[in-house]
Coordinates of C-alpha atoms in Angstrom, one line a residue:
M267 CA 0.0 0.0 0.0
A268 CA 1.2 3.5 -0.9
K269 CA 2.3 5.7 2.0
L270 CA 3.0 9.4 2.5
D271 CA 4.6 11.3 5.3
V272 CA 2.2 13.6 7.3
Y273 CA 3.5 17.0 8.3
N274 CA 2.2 19.9 10.4
T275 CA 2.2 23.5 9.2
S276 CA 5.7 24.0 10.6
H277 CA 7.0 21.3 8.1
K278 CA 7.7 18.8 10.9
K279 CA 6.9 15.2 10.2
V280 CA 4.2 14.0 12.7
G281 CA 3.4 10.6 11.2
E282 CA 2.5 8.6 8.1
I283 CA -0.7 7.9 6.2
E284 CA -1.5 4.8 4.1
L285 CA -3.1 5.7 0.8
S286 CA -5.6 3.5 -1.1
D287 CA -3.8 2.0 -4.1
A288 CA -7.0 2.0 -6.0
V289 CA -7.1 5.8 -5.9
F290 CA -3.5 7.1 -5.5
N291 CA -1.5 4.2 -7.0
D292 CA -3.7 3.2 -9.9
E293 CA -2.8 2.8 -13.6
V294 CA -2.2 6.2 -15.2
R295 CA -4.4 6.4 -18.2
E296 CA -3.4 9.6 -20.0
Y297 CA -6.1 9.4 -22.6
L298 CA -8.8 9.6 -19.9
I299 CA -7.1 12.7 -18.3
H300 CA -7.0 14.4 -21.7
E301 CA -10.6 13.6 -22.4
A302 CA -11.8 14.8 -18.9
V303 CA -9.8 18.1 -19.2
K304 CA -11.2 18.7 -22.7
I305 CA -14.8 18.1 -21.6
Q306 CA -14.4 20.4 -18.5
L307 CA -13.0 23.2 -20.6
A308 CA -15.7 22.8 -23.3
N309 CA -18.5 23.0 -20.7
R310 CA -17.1 26.3 -19.5
R311 CA -17.8 27.9 -22.8
A312 CA -20.9 30.2 -22.9
G313 CA -21.5 29.8 -26.6
T314 CA -23.4 33.1 -26.6
V315 CA -21.5 34.9 -29.4
A316 CA -23.8 36.0 -32.2
V317 CA -24.0 38.4 -35.2
K318 CA -27.1 39.5 -37.2
N319 CA -27.6 37.7 -40.5
R320 CA -29.7 39.2 -43.4
A321 CA -32.9 38.1 -41.8
A322 CA -32.1 39.9 -38.5
V323 CA -31.0 43.3 -39.7
S324 CA -33.5 46.1 -40.2
G325 CA -34.3 47.3 -43.6
S326 CA -36.7 46.8 -46.5
G327 CA -36.9 43.6 -48.4
K328 CA -37.8 45.4 -51.5
K329 CA -35.7 44.8 -54.6
P330 CA -33.4 47.9 -55.0
F331 CA -33.7 48.1 -58.8
K332 CA -35.2 46.1 -61.6
Q333 CA -33.7 42.8 -62.6
K334 CA -32.6 43.6 -66.1
G335 CA -31.5 46.6 -68.1
T336 CA -29.4 48.5 -65.6
G337 CA -26.0 46.9 -66.4
Q338 CA -25.5 46.0 -62.8
A339 CA -25.5 42.7 -61.1
R340 CA -28.9 41.6 -60.0
Q341 CA -29.8 42.2 -56.4
G342 CA -32.5 40.9 -54.1
C343 CA -32.6 43.4 -51.2
K344 CA -30.3 45.9 -49.4
R345 CA -30.0 43.6 -46.4
A346 CA -27.7 41.4 -48.3
P347 CA -24.1 41.0 -46.9
Q348 CA -22.5 43.1 -49.7
Y349 CA -24.4 46.2 -48.7
P350 CA -23.3 48.6 -45.9
G351 CA -25.5 47.7 -42.9
G352 CA -26.4 44.4 -44.4
G353 CA -26.4 41.1 -42.5
V354 CA -23.3 39.1 -41.9
A355 CA -22.8 36.0 -44.1
F356 CA -22.0 32.7 -42.2
G357 CA -21.3 34.6 -39.0
P358 CA -21.3 32.8 -35.6
Q359 CA -24.6 32.0 -33.9
P360 CA -25.4 30.9 -30.3
K361 CA -24.6 27.2 -29.7
T362 CA -23.9 24.8 -26.9
Y363 CA -20.5 23.2 -26.5
N364 CA -21.5 20.9 -23.6
L365 CA -20.0 17.5 -23.6
S366 CA -20.5 14.7 -21.2
M367 CA -18.5 11.9 -19.6
N368 CA -20.0 9.0 -17.7
K369 CA -19.4 8.9 -14.0
K370 CA -17.2 5.8 -14.1
A371 CA -14.8 7.3 -16.6
R372 CA -14.7 10.6 -14.8
R373 CA -13.7 8.9 -11.5
A374 CA -11.1 6.9 -13.4
A375 CA -9.7 10.1 -14.8
L376 CA -9.4 11.6 -11.3
R377 CA -7.7 8.5 -10.0
S378 CA -5.3 8.6 -12.9
A379 CA -4.4 12.2 -12.2
L380 CA -3.9 11.6 -8.5
S381 CA -1.8 8.5 -9.2
L382 CA 0.3 10.5 -11.7
L383 CA 1.0 13.2 -9.1
F384 CA 1.7 10.6 -6.4
K385 CA 4.3 8.8 -8.6
N386 CA 5.9 12.2 -9.4
D387 CA 6.1 13.1 -5.6
K388 CA 3.7 16.1 -6.1
L389 CA 1.4 15.3 -3.1
T390 CA 1.8 16.7 0.4
V391 CA -0.4 15.7 3.4
L392 CA -0.9 17.9 6.5
D393 CA -2.4 16.7 9.7
A394 CA -4.6 19.8 9.8
L395 CA -4.6 23.3 8.2
N396 CA -6.4 25.5 10.7
L397 CA -5.5 29.2 10.9
D398 CA -6.3 31.2 14.0
S399 CA -7.0 34.3 12.0
I400 CA -7.1 35.6 8.5
S401 CA -3.4 36.2 7.5
T402 CA -2.0 36.0 4.0
K403 CA 1.5 36.4 5.5
N404 CA 1.1 33.4 7.8
F405 CA -0.3 31.1 5.1
A406 CA 2.4 32.3 2.6
G407 CA 4.9 31.3 5.3
V408 CA 3.4 27.7 5.4
L409 CA 3.8 27.4 1.7
K410 CA 7.4 28.7 1.8
G411 CA 8.2 26.0 4.4
F412 CA 7.3 23.4 1.8
S413 CA 9.0 25.3 -1.0
L414 CA 5.8 25.8 -2.8
D415 CA 4.9 28.8 -5.0
K416 CA 2.0 27.1 -6.8
A417 CA -0.4 24.7 -5.1
L418 CA -3.9 23.4 -5.0
V419 CA -5.1 23.0 -1.3
I420 CA -7.8 20.4 -0.6
T421 CA -9.7 20.6 2.7
D422 CA -12.3 18.4 4.2
A423 CA -14.7 21.2 5.3
E424 CA -15.3 24.9 4.8
N425 CA -12.3 26.9 6.2
R426 CA -13.0 30.6 5.9
N427 CA -9.8 31.8 7.5
L428 CA -7.8 29.6 5.1
E429 CA -9.8 30.6 2.1
L430 CA -9.5 34.4 2.8
S431 CA -5.8 34.0 3.7
A432 CA -5.1 32.2 0.4
R433 CA -7.2 34.3 -2.1
N434 CA -4.6 37.0 -2.6
I435 CA -1.7 34.6 -3.2
K436 CA -0.9 34.1 -6.8
N437 CA -1.1 30.5 -8.2
V438 CA -2.8 29.1 -5.0
K439 CA -6.3 27.8 -4.9
V440 CA -8.3 26.3 -2.0
L441 CA -11.0 23.7 -2.7
K442 CA -13.2 21.4 -0.5
S443 CA -12.7 17.7 -1.3
E444 CA -16.1 17.7 -3.0
G445 CA -14.8 20.2 -5.6
L446 CA -11.8 18.3 -6.6
N447 CA -11.6 18.4 -10.4
I448 CA -9.3 17.2 -13.2
F449 CA -8.4 20.6 -14.6
D450 CA -7.2 22.1 -11.3
L451 CA -5.1 19.0 -10.6
M452 CA -3.4 19.3 -13.9
K453 CA -3.0 23.1 -13.7
Y454 CA -1.5 23.4 -10.3
Q455 CA 0.5 20.1 -10.3
R456 CA 1.3 20.4 -6.6
V457 CA -1.5 19.3 -4.2
I458 CA -1.7 19.8 -0.4
F459 CA -4.3 17.5 1.3
T460 CA -5.4 17.5 4.9
E461 CA -5.6 14.0 6.4
N462 CA -9.4 14.1 6.6
S463 CA -9.6 15.3 3.0
V464 CA -7.6 12.3 1.8
R465 CA -10.1 9.9 3.4
K466 CA -13.0 11.8 1.8
V467 CA -11.4 11.7 -1.7
E468 CA -10.8 8.0 -1.3
G469 CA -14.4 7.4 -0.3
A470 CA -15.6 9.3 -3.3
L471 CA -13.3 7.7 -5.9
Q472 CA -13.3 4.1 -4.9
S473 CA -14.4 2.1 -7.9

């Protein structure tokens, strides 16, 4: 069974934690990680961009001049794209970019990402991460003790002091274990767990 050292906020080892091999030492399937990241980013797109086509612009639908005898190319109406103020031809219209991934595959992708980070020694476990007050300086000092300038912090419950202390630190994000997602794991690459959050993640991702 995989193991990690457990530290306190002063970077002193206080014990060890056994990790579930099914979650943190699973086979790394890169194609699933790629698919899950692609789907998460696609679902963020609003898809609300739009332009007016010739049916949507204001103006008369009357033929601007007779069909024959003028020496000019025939025209149907002044709302056509070639006229100033006319509609845009083949412009973007609202659409949905939503993609889906079944629950089993999504969990497998998260297990692959966590296993990849574990094998690359990118995971840190703290016994607890409780701050007595809101202090960006104090939390930055905790990160400095672990030589981290970019990290995703996973907690087991809402921690307002921690969230407010971390929000002004560049390249640091705090999430509850329920919000763990593939994009943030791949973006931040270094993850700090509390002991309790490890157990919650294991419970959620057991196949």
